[in-house]
Amino acid sequence: MSAQKKDIRALTKEQLRDFFVEQGDKAFRGNQVYEWLWQKSAHNFDDMTNVSIETRKMLEDNFVINHIKVDTMQRSSDGTVKNAVKLHDGLIVESVLIPTKSRTTACVSSQVGCSLDCKFCATARLKRMRNLNPDEIYDQVVAIDKESRLYFNRPLSNIVFMGMGEPLMNYNNVIKAIDKITSSEGLGMSPKRIVVSTSGVPKMIKKMADDDVKFKLAVSLHSAIDEVRTSIMPFNATFPLSDLREALEYWYKKTKNRITYEYVVWDGINDQKKDVEALIQFCKFAPSKVNLIEYNPIDDGEFQQASSKAIDMYVSMLEANHITVTVRRSRGKDIDAACGQLANKGS
Ligand code: SAH
């Protein structure tokens, strides 16, 4: 029976209000139920104590409340927490809580598997099964916020869309989830504390600029030379660097937001002076920041983290060109929770 019932959280507040009016009830009832569903994260209609028993029964007859369930939780020696979350149809995605001294960050998934085929990423080996719904993205954040309060005595402070999936290939649902996360009727978090990380889908970057979004953008660049980038991120053949750059210029002109690039330096792939020069050229059109991220091995060693000498060369050449650069250490490696390691291994 329940398979035919609609997920009540797929309804907007307006639709819920209309539903109650159609039922001969007051539109205001829709507000109450909406608050239970989102602000109070009710899992059952029976939790909605300011709604009459008959109304709860009527809701039960018409709808289900689909919730994710934290299936397994692993804690790393560095404090990182990884959740494998089960979706209503049994599929699993992972999300990660990363604590530092000053903040706790949720790294959330946007798709089950991934649409893209980056050679160095474990998630790419799971084919894309489906997009996550807005509520499934939102629930990951709620679960991590709860864990943050429980284990670190503080609410979640930041969110990065760097888990499984390509957020810009599930754009509408990601936007809906962020609307909820930032709304006072949801978690009320500031969009400035949210980063959407993309491999670079030019059309969607332009759309984000047109939509005047308030969150931050990070681009997984890894190389500013087309042949190199295509060899490690094959979709670059479809969306070459010139298109990506044009879209980013458009984004910068509209938003005036600095662009962050995620970048791993690998031995024998992008560890030469010409690679850094190409990166500097690529970044020039807008204020940029380059995050040099540590490589998290996923297999038999086709990819190897470059030497510290190569990293130092990147840092000094970027700095000499007034490009902000940070060298980021991995977190949660011992539980396969670091960037690019999310592949449902523990479950
Ligand atoms: N699809 C999005 C978000 C998910 S990946 C994107 O590409 O940005 C999150 C980040 O982890 C990206 O910067 C990605 O390039 C990086 N990454 C993937 N595999 C990695 C690995 N094995 N080691 C380090 N970083 C990796």
mmCIF file of C-alpha atoms and ligand atoms in Angstrom:
data_model
loop_
_atom_site.group_PDB
_atom_site.id
_atom_site.type_symbol
_atom_site.label_atom_id
_atom_site.label_comp_id
_atom_site.label_asym_id
_atom_site.label_seq_id
_atom_site.Cartn_x
_atom_site.Cartn_y
_atom_site.Cartn_z
ATOM 1 C CA MET A 1 0.000 0.000 0.000
ATOM 2 C CA SER A 2 2.613 2.491 1.163
ATOM 3 C CA ALA A 3 4.392 2.319 -2.207
ATOM 4 C CA GLN A 4 1.449 4.204 -3.708
ATOM 5 C CA LYS A 5 1.377 6.883 -1.064
ATOM 6 C CA LYS A 6 3.101 10.128 -1.840
ATOM 7 C CA ASP A 7 6.109 11.408 0.084
ATOM 8 C CA ILE A 8 4.622 14.328 1.991
ATOM 9 C CA ARG A 9 7.978 16.086 2.050
ATOM 10 C CA ALA A 10 7.911 16.404 -1.719
ATOM 11 C CA LEU A 11 5.188 19.049 -1.226
ATOM 12 C CA THR A 12 5.993 22.720 -0.890
ATOM 13 C CA LYS A 13 4.449 24.666 1.955
ATOM 14 C CA GLU A 14 1.953 26.182 -0.491
ATOM 15 C CA GLN A 15 0.953 22.742 -1.764
ATOM 16 C CA LEU A 16 0.452 21.521 1.791
ATOM 17 C CA ARG A 17 -1.707 24.520 2.613
ATOM 18 C CA ASP A 18 -3.773 23.881 -0.540
ATOM 19 C CA PHE A 19 -4.122 20.227 0.394
ATOM 20 C CA PHE A 20 -5.671 21.107 3.739
ATOM 21 C CA VAL A 21 -8.041 23.601 2.156
ATOM 22 C CA GLU A 22 -9.147 20.892 -0.296
ATOM 23 C CA GLN A 23 -9.796 18.650 2.694
ATOM 24 C CA GLY A 24 -12.086 21.316 4.147
ATOM 25 C CA ASP A 25 -9.546 22.241 6.812
ATOM 26 C CA LYS A 26 -7.678 25.503 7.361
ATOM 27 C CA ALA A 27 -4.623 26.461 5.307
ATOM 28 C CA PHE A 28 -2.873 27.146 8.608
ATOM 29 C CA ARG A 29 -2.849 23.399 9.303
ATOM 30 C CA GLY A 30 -0.417 23.156 6.407
ATOM 31 C CA ASN A 31 1.973 25.494 8.222
ATOM 32 C CA GLN A 32 1.819 23.379 11.355
ATOM 33 C CA VAL A 33 2.511 20.148 9.519
ATOM 34 C CA TYR A 34 5.266 21.780 7.486
ATOM 35 C CA GLU A 35 6.959 22.877 10.678
ATOM 36 C CA TRP A 36 6.814 19.317 12.023
ATOM 37 C CA LEU A 37 8.275 17.937 8.831
ATOM 38 C CA TRP A 38 11.159 20.349 8.462
ATOM 39 C CA GLN A 39 12.023 22.259 11.620
ATOM 40 C CA LYS A 40 11.187 19.433 13.984
ATOM 41 C CA SER A 41 12.153 16.578 11.654
ATOM 42 C CA ALA A 42 9.159 14.448 12.686
ATOM 43 C CA HIS A 43 9.450 10.860 11.499
ATOM 44 C CA ASN A 44 5.837 9.910 12.242
ATOM 45 C CA PHE A 45 2.501 11.630 11.866
ATOM 46 C CA ASP A 46 1.779 10.643 15.462
ATOM 47 C CA ASP A 47 4.580 12.957 16.626
ATOM 48 C CA MET A 48 2.516 15.938 15.444
ATOM 49 C CA THR A 49 0.921 16.564 18.794
ATOM 50 C CA ASN A 50 -0.774 19.875 17.989
ATOM 51 C CA VAL A 51 -2.682 18.235 15.124
ATOM 52 C CA SER A 52 -5.857 16.265 15.881
ATOM 53 C CA ILE A 53 -5.791 12.486 15.877
ATOM 54 C CA GLU A 54 -8.261 12.368 12.949
ATOM 55 C CA THR A 55 -6.026 14.653 10.893
ATOM 56 C CA ARG A 56 -2.972 12.543 11.683
ATOM 57 C CA LYS A 57 -4.908 9.471 10.562
ATOM 58 C CA MET A 58 -5.975 11.212 7.351
ATOM 59 C CA LEU A 59 -2.342 12.124 6.654
ATOM 60 C CA GLU A 60 -1.263 8.567 7.375
ATOM 61 C CA ASP A 61 -3.830 7.318 4.824
ATOM 62 C CA ASN A 62 -2.553 9.654 2.126
ATOM 63 C CA PHE A 63 1.171 10.055 2.651
ATOM 64 C CA VAL A 64 4.398 8.592 3.908
ATOM 65 C CA ILE A 65 7.258 10.469 5.534
ATOM 66 C CA ASN A 66 10.368 9.193 3.817
ATOM 67 C CA HIS A 67 13.381 9.573 6.052
ATOM 68 C CA ILE A 68 16.933 8.535 5.675
ATOM 69 C CA LYS A 69 18.283 6.214 8.334
ATOM 70 C CA VAL A 70 21.860 6.278 9.549
ATOM 71 C CA ASP A 71 22.731 2.656 8.865
ATOM 72 C CA THR A 72 26.280 2.542 10.145
ATOM 73 C CA MET A 73 28.438 5.195 11.720
ATOM 74 C CA GLN A 74 32.223 5.045 11.897
ATOM 75 C CA ARG A 75 34.481 7.337 13.907
ATOM 76 C CA SER A 76 38.025 8.088 12.807
ATOM 77 C CA SER A 77 40.969 8.499 15.160
ATOM 78 C CA ASP A 78 41.034 12.191 14.155
ATOM 79 C CA GLY A 79 37.394 12.726 15.181
ATOM 80 C CA THR A 80 35.896 12.513 11.696
ATOM 81 C CA VAL A 81 32.558 10.701 11.606
ATOM 82 C CA LYS A 82 31.268 8.864 8.536
ATOM 83 C CA ASN A 83 27.623 7.944 8.144
ATOM 84 C CA ALA A 84 26.371 5.376 5.704
ATOM 85 C CA VAL A 85 22.764 6.400 5.272
ATOM 86 C CA LYS A 86 20.035 4.186 3.959
ATOM 87 C CA LEU A 87 17.465 5.820 1.690
ATOM 88 C CA HIS A 88 13.815 4.805 1.608
ATOM 89 C CA ASP A 89 14.457 2.483 -1.359
ATOM 90 C CA GLY A 90 17.370 0.739 0.338
ATOM 91 C CA LEU A 91 20.157 2.500 -1.587
ATOM 92 C CA ILE A 92 23.045 3.870 0.438
ATOM 93 C CA VAL A 93 25.012 7.100 0.328
ATOM 94 C CA GLU A 94 27.679 8.425 2.640
ATOM 95 C CA SER A 95 28.129 11.704 4.448
ATOM 96 C CA VAL A 96 30.916 12.884 6.692
ATOM 97 C CA LEU A 97 31.287 15.154 9.719
ATOM 98 C CA ILE A 98 34.677 16.861 9.865
ATOM 99 C CA PRO A 99 35.511 18.618 13.139
ATOM 100 C CA THR A 100 38.288 21.192 13.493
ATOM 101 C CA LYS A 101 39.043 23.549 16.375
ATOM 102 C CA SER A 102 36.863 26.327 15.053
ATOM 103 C CA ARG A 103 34.212 24.608 12.978
ATOM 104 C CA THR A 104 32.343 21.430 12.198
ATOM 105 C CA THR A 105 31.735 20.738 8.554
ATOM 106 C CA ALA A 106 29.256 18.359 6.945
ATOM 107 C CA CYS A 107 30.361 16.808 3.682
ATOM 108 C CA VAL A 108 27.176 15.638 1.963
ATOM 109 C CA SER A 109 26.259 13.583 -1.086
ATOM 110 C CA SER A 110 24.058 14.784 -3.933
ATOM 111 C CA GLN A 111 23.686 11.574 -5.994
ATOM 112 C CA VAL A 112 23.783 7.832 -5.391
ATOM 113 C CA GLY A 113 27.009 7.016 -7.228
ATOM 114 C CA CYS A 114 28.171 9.669 -9.677
ATOM 115 C CA SER A 115 27.443 10.797 -13.232
ATOM 116 C CA LEU A 116 31.112 11.506 -13.883
ATOM 117 C CA ASP A 117 34.117 9.326 -14.468
ATOM 118 C CA CYS A 118 37.127 10.864 -12.707
ATOM 119 C CA LYS A 119 39.860 8.231 -12.767
ATOM 120 C CA PHE A 120 41.163 9.015 -9.287
ATOM 121 C CA CYS A 121 37.824 8.931 -7.459
ATOM 122 C CA ALA A 122 36.348 5.859 -5.776
ATOM 123 C CA THR A 123 32.782 7.114 -6.148
ATOM 124 C CA ALA A 124 33.177 7.173 -9.936
ATOM 125 C CA ARG A 125 33.383 3.390 -9.852
ATOM 126 C CA LEU A 126 29.811 3.175 -8.630
ATOM 127 C CA LYS A 127 27.647 4.011 -11.558
ATOM 128 C CA ARG A 128 25.121 6.737 -10.991
ATOM 129 C CA MET A 129 21.986 5.084 -9.661
ATOM 130 C CA ARG A 130 19.832 8.122 -9.096
ATOM 131 C CA ASN A 131 19.689 11.710 -7.923
ATOM 132 C CA LEU A 132 18.978 12.424 -4.282
ATOM 133 C CA ASN A 133 15.736 14.231 -3.467
ATOM 134 C CA PRO A 134 15.919 17.556 -1.653
ATOM 135 C CA ASP A 135 14.752 15.939 1.581
ATOM 136 C CA GLU A 136 17.432 13.242 1.354
ATOM 137 C CA ILE A 137 20.106 15.915 1.081
ATOM 138 C CA TYR A 138 18.533 17.926 3.893
ATOM 139 C CA ASP A 139 18.292 14.869 6.152
ATOM 140 C CA GLN A 140 22.011 14.175 5.816
ATOM 141 C CA VAL A 141 22.664 17.663 7.158
ATOM 142 C CA VAL A 142 20.184 17.214 10.015
ATOM 143 C CA ALA A 143 21.806 13.893 10.982
ATOM 144 C CA ILE A 144 25.260 15.450 11.016
ATOM 145 C CA ASP A 145 24.056 18.471 12.970
ATOM 146 C CA LYS A 146 22.713 16.085 15.621
ATOM 147 C CA GLU A 147 26.021 14.220 15.766
ATOM 148 C CA SER A 148 27.936 17.473 15.986
ATOM 149 C CA ARG A 149 25.871 18.515 19.010
ATOM 150 C CA LEU A 150 26.211 15.083 20.571
ATOM 151 C CA TYR A 151 29.939 14.537 20.105
ATOM 152 C CA PHE A 152 31.326 18.073 19.976
ATOM 153 C CA ASN A 153 28.731 20.087 21.891
ATOM 154 C CA ARG A 154 28.212 22.539 19.095
ATOM 155 C CA PRO A 155 25.955 22.861 16.077
ATOM 156 C CA LEU A 156 27.159 22.236 12.580
ATOM 157 C CA SER A 157 28.834 25.367 11.181
ATOM 158 C CA ASN A 158 29.616 24.592 7.515
ATOM 159 C CA ILE A 159 28.456 22.376 4.671
ATOM 160 C CA VAL A 160 30.385 21.229 1.612
ATOM 161 C CA PHE A 161 28.812 19.363 -1.298
ATOM 162 C CA MET A 162 31.880 17.190 -1.729
ATOM 163 C CA GLY A 163 30.421 13.787 -0.971
ATOM 164 C CA MET A 164 29.160 11.383 -3.583
ATOM 165 C CA GLY A 165 27.878 12.756 -6.850
ATOM 166 C CA GLU A 166 28.097 15.828 -9.035
ATOM 167 C CA PRO A 167 25.843 18.483 -7.476
ATOM 168 C CA LEU A 168 25.412 20.449 -10.695
ATOM 169 C CA MET A 169 24.001 17.363 -12.380
ATOM 170 C CA ASN A 170 21.279 17.347 -9.744
ATOM 171 C CA TYR A 171 20.985 21.095 -9.656
ATOM 172 C CA ASN A 172 17.274 21.594 -8.937
ATOM 173 C CA ASN A 173 17.239 19.262 -5.959
ATOM 174 C CA VAL A 174 20.477 20.674 -4.558
ATOM 175 C CA ILE A 175 19.041 24.188 -4.785
ATOM 176 C CA LYS A 176 15.807 23.092 -3.101
ATOM 177 C CA ALA A 177 17.783 21.441 -0.295
ATOM 178 C CA ILE A 178 19.942 24.538 0.202
ATOM 179 C CA ASP A 179 16.820 26.714 0.275
ATOM 180 C CA LYS A 180 15.535 24.573 3.105
ATOM 181 C CA ILE A 181 18.862 24.466 4.935
ATOM 182 C CA THR A 182 19.143 28.256 4.830
ATOM 183 C CA SER A 183 15.477 29.059 5.453
ATOM 184 C CA SER A 184 14.309 30.081 8.912
ATOM 185 C CA GLU A 185 11.709 27.327 8.491
ATOM 186 C CA GLY A 186 14.530 24.814 8.104
ATOM 187 C CA LEU A 187 17.951 25.032 9.730
ATOM 188 C CA GLY A 188 18.491 28.756 9.240
ATOM 189 C CA MET A 189 22.138 28.393 8.226
ATOM 190 C CA SER A 190 23.925 31.114 6.296
ATOM 191 C CA PRO A 191 24.485 30.330 2.594
ATOM 192 C CA LYS A 192 27.967 31.820 2.979
ATOM 193 C CA ARG A 193 28.858 28.737 4.991
ATOM 194 C CA ILE A 194 27.909 26.389 2.186
ATOM 195 C CA VAL A 195 30.254 25.367 -0.632
ATOM 196 C CA VAL A 196 29.067 23.564 -3.747
ATOM 197 C CA SER A 197 31.942 21.722 -5.366
ATOM 198 C CA THR A 198 31.732 20.859 -9.047
ATOM 199 C CA SER A 199 33.889 19.223 -11.638
ATOM 200 C CA GLY A 200 32.714 22.047 -13.858
ATOM 201 C CA VAL A 201 29.513 21.917 -15.875
ATOM 202 C CA PRO A 202 29.694 25.224 -17.761
ATOM 203 C CA LYS A 203 25.984 25.630 -18.520
ATOM 204 C CA MET A 204 25.053 25.049 -14.884
ATOM 205 C CA ILE A 205 27.707 27.439 -13.563
ATOM 206 C CA LYS A 206 26.118 30.141 -15.711
ATOM 207 C CA LYS A 207 22.693 29.167 -14.452
ATOM 208 C CA MET A 208 23.915 29.495 -10.860
ATOM 209 C CA ALA A 209 25.132 32.982 -11.651
ATOM 210 C CA ASP A 210 21.783 33.881 -13.232
ATOM 211 C CA ASP A 211 19.932 32.445 -10.246
ATOM 212 C CA ASP A 212 21.958 34.759 -8.020
ATOM 213 C CA VAL A 213 22.802 32.007 -5.564
ATOM 214 C CA LYS A 214 24.477 33.056 -2.326
ATOM 215 C CA PHE A 215 26.552 29.994 -1.535
ATOM 216 C CA LYS A 216 30.181 29.561 -2.578
ATOM 217 C CA LEU A 217 31.579 27.743 -5.558
ATOM 218 C CA ALA A 218 34.556 25.394 -5.681
ATOM 219 C CA VAL A 219 35.805 23.875 -8.916
ATOM 220 C CA SER A 220 37.711 20.594 -9.019
ATOM 221 C CA LEU A 221 40.286 21.575 -11.575
ATOM 222 C CA HIS A 222 43.294 19.269 -11.102
ATOM 223 C CA SER A 223 44.844 20.454 -14.352
ATOM 224 C CA ALA A 224 44.617 23.543 -16.553
ATOM 225 C CA ILE A 225 45.912 21.664 -19.594
ATOM 226 C CA ASP A 226 43.164 20.028 -21.678
ATOM 227 C CA GLU A 227 45.013 16.819 -22.602
ATOM 228 C CA VAL A 228 46.047 16.194 -19.017
ATOM 229 C CA ARG A 229 42.639 17.020 -17.602
ATOM 230 C CA THR A 230 40.847 14.827 -20.138
ATOM 231 C CA SER A 231 43.123 11.914 -19.297
ATOM 232 C CA ILE A 232 42.163 12.044 -15.604
ATOM 233 C CA MET A 233 38.659 13.546 -15.911
ATOM 234 C CA PRO A 234 37.351 12.193 -19.237
ATOM 235 C CA PHE A 235 34.224 14.365 -19.254
ATOM 236 C CA ASN A 236 36.618 17.282 -19.895
ATOM 237 C CA ALA A 237 36.463 16.195 -23.547
ATOM 238 C CA THR A 238 32.804 17.296 -23.523
ATOM 239 C CA PHE A 239 33.305 20.390 -21.364
ATOM 240 C CA PRO A 240 36.796 21.633 -22.269
ATOM 241 C CA LEU A 241 38.701 24.184 -20.203
ATOM 242 C CA SER A 242 37.863 27.078 -22.539
ATOM 243 C CA ASP A 243 34.126 26.535 -21.898
ATOM 244 C CA LEU A 244 34.706 26.143 -18.176
ATOM 245 C CA ARG A 245 36.741 29.306 -18.049
ATOM 246 C CA GLU A 246 34.152 31.274 -19.976
ATOM 247 C CA ALA A 247 31.430 30.096 -17.578
ATOM 248 C CA LEU A 248 33.577 31.024 -14.572
ATOM 249 C CA GLU A 249 34.230 34.470 -15.986
ATOM 250 C CA TYR A 250 30.485 34.894 -16.314
ATOM 251 C CA TRP A 251 30.039 33.700 -12.724
ATOM 252 C CA TYR A 252 32.648 36.130 -11.441
ATOM 253 C CA LYS A 253 31.250 39.107 -13.360
ATOM 254 C CA LYS A 254 27.792 38.476 -11.922
ATOM 255 C CA THR A 255 28.630 37.468 -8.355
ATOM 256 C CA LYS A 256 32.011 39.080 -7.683
ATOM 257 C CA ASN A 257 32.738 35.962 -5.634
ATOM 258 C CA ARG A 258 36.253 34.626 -5.495
ATOM 259 C CA ILE A 259 36.648 31.203 -7.109
ATOM 260 C CA THR A 260 38.189 28.306 -5.222
ATOM 261 C CA TYR A 261 39.944 25.544 -7.127
ATOM 262 C CA GLU A 262 40.435 22.055 -5.717
ATOM 263 C CA TYR A 263 43.635 20.600 -6.981
ATOM 264 C CA VAL A 264 45.572 17.401 -6.338
ATOM 265 C CA VAL A 265 49.183 17.182 -7.520
ATOM 266 C CA TRP A 266 50.143 13.703 -8.739
ATOM 267 C CA ASP A 267 53.495 12.260 -9.477
ATOM 268 C CA GLY A 268 54.216 12.292 -13.213
ATOM 269 C CA ILE A 269 50.802 13.730 -14.108
ATOM 270 C CA ASN A 270 50.714 17.412 -13.202
ATOM 271 C CA ASP A 271 53.863 18.018 -11.146
ATOM 272 C CA GLN A 272 55.893 20.058 -13.621
ATOM 273 C CA LYS A 273 56.535 23.777 -13.940
ATOM 274 C CA LYS A 274 54.383 23.921 -17.106
ATOM 275 C CA ASP A 275 51.441 22.595 -15.096
ATOM 276 C CA VAL A 276 51.725 25.413 -12.571
ATOM 277 C CA GLU A 277 52.159 27.988 -15.323
ATOM 278 C CA ALA A 278 48.991 26.772 -17.015
ATOM 279 C CA LEU A 279 47.136 26.984 -13.691
ATOM 280 C CA ILE A 280 48.325 30.546 -13.128
ATOM 281 C CA GLN A 281 47.186 31.507 -16.634
ATOM 282 C CA PHE A 282 43.825 29.855 -16.068
ATOM 283 C CA CYS A 283 43.195 31.633 -12.743
ATOM 284 C CA LYS A 284 44.090 35.105 -13.930
ATOM 285 C CA PHE A 285 40.673 36.441 -14.856
ATOM 286 C CA ALA A 286 39.328 36.541 -11.279
ATOM 287 C CA PRO A 287 40.526 36.536 -7.665
ATOM 288 C CA SER A 288 41.254 32.887 -6.987
ATOM 289 C CA LYS A 289 42.210 30.531 -4.262
ATOM 290 C CA VAL A 290 43.833 27.168 -4.887
ATOM 291 C CA ASN A 291 43.360 24.387 -2.347
ATOM 292 C CA LEU A 292 46.062 21.808 -2.848
ATOM 293 C CA ILE A 293 44.427 18.686 -1.487
ATOM 294 C CA GLU A 294 46.193 15.572 -0.428
ATOM 295 C CA TYR A 295 45.569 12.536 -2.619
ATOM 296 C CA ASN A 296 43.674 9.746 -0.905
ATOM 297 C CA PRO A 297 44.741 6.512 -2.529
ATOM 298 C CA ILE A 298 41.861 4.416 -3.775
ATOM 299 C CA ASP A 299 43.596 1.506 -5.415
ATOM 300 C CA ASP A 300 46.735 -0.161 -6.586
ATOM 301 C CA GLY A 301 48.803 2.938 -7.102
ATOM 302 C CA GLU A 302 48.090 4.204 -10.597
ATOM 303 C CA PHE A 303 47.943 7.613 -8.966
ATOM 304 C CA GLN A 304 50.570 8.706 -6.443
ATOM 305 C CA GLN A 305 50.684 11.898 -4.427
ATOM 306 C CA ALA A 306 53.456 14.141 -5.806
ATOM 307 C CA SER A 307 56.594 14.864 -3.798
ATOM 308 C CA SER A 308 56.649 17.694 -1.282
ATOM 309 C CA LYS A 309 59.121 19.394 -3.594
ATOM 310 C CA ALA A 310 56.455 19.574 -6.318
ATOM 311 C CA ILE A 311 53.898 20.901 -3.822
ATOM 312 C CA ASP A 312 56.391 23.539 -2.650
ATOM 313 C CA MET A 313 56.923 24.588 -6.268
ATOM 314 C CA TYR A 314 53.160 25.034 -6.702
ATOM 315 C CA VAL A 315 52.933 27.070 -3.498
ATOM 316 C CA SER A 316 55.808 29.401 -4.283
ATOM 317 C CA MET A 317 54.854 29.997 -7.922
ATOM 318 C CA LEU A 318 51.187 30.622 -7.063
ATOM 319 C CA GLU A 319 52.102 32.975 -4.245
ATOM 320 C CA ALA A 320 54.522 34.858 -6.462
ATOM 321 C CA ASN A 321 51.537 35.443 -8.748
ATOM 322 C CA HIS A 322 49.332 36.654 -5.885
ATOM 323 C CA ILE A 323 47.086 33.620 -5.942
ATOM 324 C CA THR A 324 46.019 32.448 -2.497
ATOM 325 C CA VAL A 325 47.064 28.886 -1.890
ATOM 326 C CA THR A 326 46.428 26.455 0.958
ATOM 327 C CA VAL A 327 47.744 22.944 1.459
ATOM 328 C CA ARG A 328 45.030 20.787 2.975
ATOM 329 C CA ARG A 329 45.580 17.633 4.904
ATOM 330 C CA SER A 330 43.136 14.766 4.578
ATOM 331 C CA ARG A 331 40.757 13.841 7.340
ATOM 332 C CA GLY A 332 39.198 10.510 8.166
ATOM 333 C CA LYS A 333 41.458 8.469 5.912
ATOM 334 C CA ASP A 334 41.476 5.472 8.270
ATOM 335 C CA ILE A 335 37.732 5.013 7.752
ATOM 336 C CA ASP A 336 37.690 5.796 4.003
ATOM 337 C CA ALA A 337 35.910 9.085 4.705
ATOM 338 C CA ALA A 338 38.313 11.396 2.899
ATOM 339 C CA CYS A 339 37.660 13.133 -0.448
ATOM 340 C CA GLY A 340 37.172 10.648 -3.239
ATOM 341 C CA GLN A 341 37.066 7.627 -0.940
ATOM 342 C CA LEU A 342 33.300 7.391 -0.534
ATOM 343 C CA ALA A 343 32.299 4.112 -2.137
ATOM 344 C CA ASN A 344 30.028 2.367 0.370
ATOM 345 C CA LYS A 345 32.868 0.060 1.359
ATOM 346 C CA GLY A 346 31.949 -0.229 5.024
ATOM 347 C CA SER A 347 28.363 -1.210 4.348
HETATM 348 N N1 SAH B 1 31.642 16.007 -8.064
HETATM 349 C C1 SAH B 1 32.057 17.091 -7.261
HETATM 350 C C2 SAH B 1 32.012 16.832 -5.761
HETATM 351 C C3 SAH B 1 32.505 15.499 -5.255
HETATM 352 S S1 SAH B 1 34.237 15.200 -5.219
HETATM 353 C C4 SAH B 1 33.431 17.574 -7.673
HETATM 354 O O1 SAH B 1 34.026 16.950 -8.528
HETATM 355 O O2 SAH B 1 33.870 18.613 -7.206
HETATM 356 C C5 SAH B 1 34.909 16.206 -3.980
HETATM 357 C C6 SAH B 1 36.368 16.551 -4.207
HETATM 358 O O3 SAH B 1 37.219 15.402 -3.971
HETATM 359 C C7 SAH B 1 36.679 16.999 -5.618
HETATM 360 O O4 SAH B 1 37.538 18.106 -5.582
HETATM 361 C C8 SAH B 1 37.404 15.784 -6.188
HETATM 362 O O5 SAH B 1 38.182 16.109 -7.299
HETATM 363 C C9 SAH B 1 38.183 15.306 -5.002
HETATM 364 N N2 SAH B 1 38.665 13.937 -5.077
HETATM 365 C C10 SAH B 1 38.101 12.899 -5.720
HETATM 366 N N3 SAH B 1 38.826 11.772 -5.533
HETATM 367 C C11 SAH B 1 39.867 12.109 -4.743
HETATM 368 C C12 SAH B 1 40.948 11.376 -4.143
HETATM 369 N N4 SAH B 1 41.094 10.077 -4.352
HETATM 370 N N5 SAH B 1 41.821 12.062 -3.369
HETATM 371 C C13 SAH B 1 41.668 13.385 -3.142
HETATM 372 N N6 SAH B 1 40.663 14.106 -3.642
HETATM 373 C C14 SAH B 1 39.768 13.495 -4.447
#
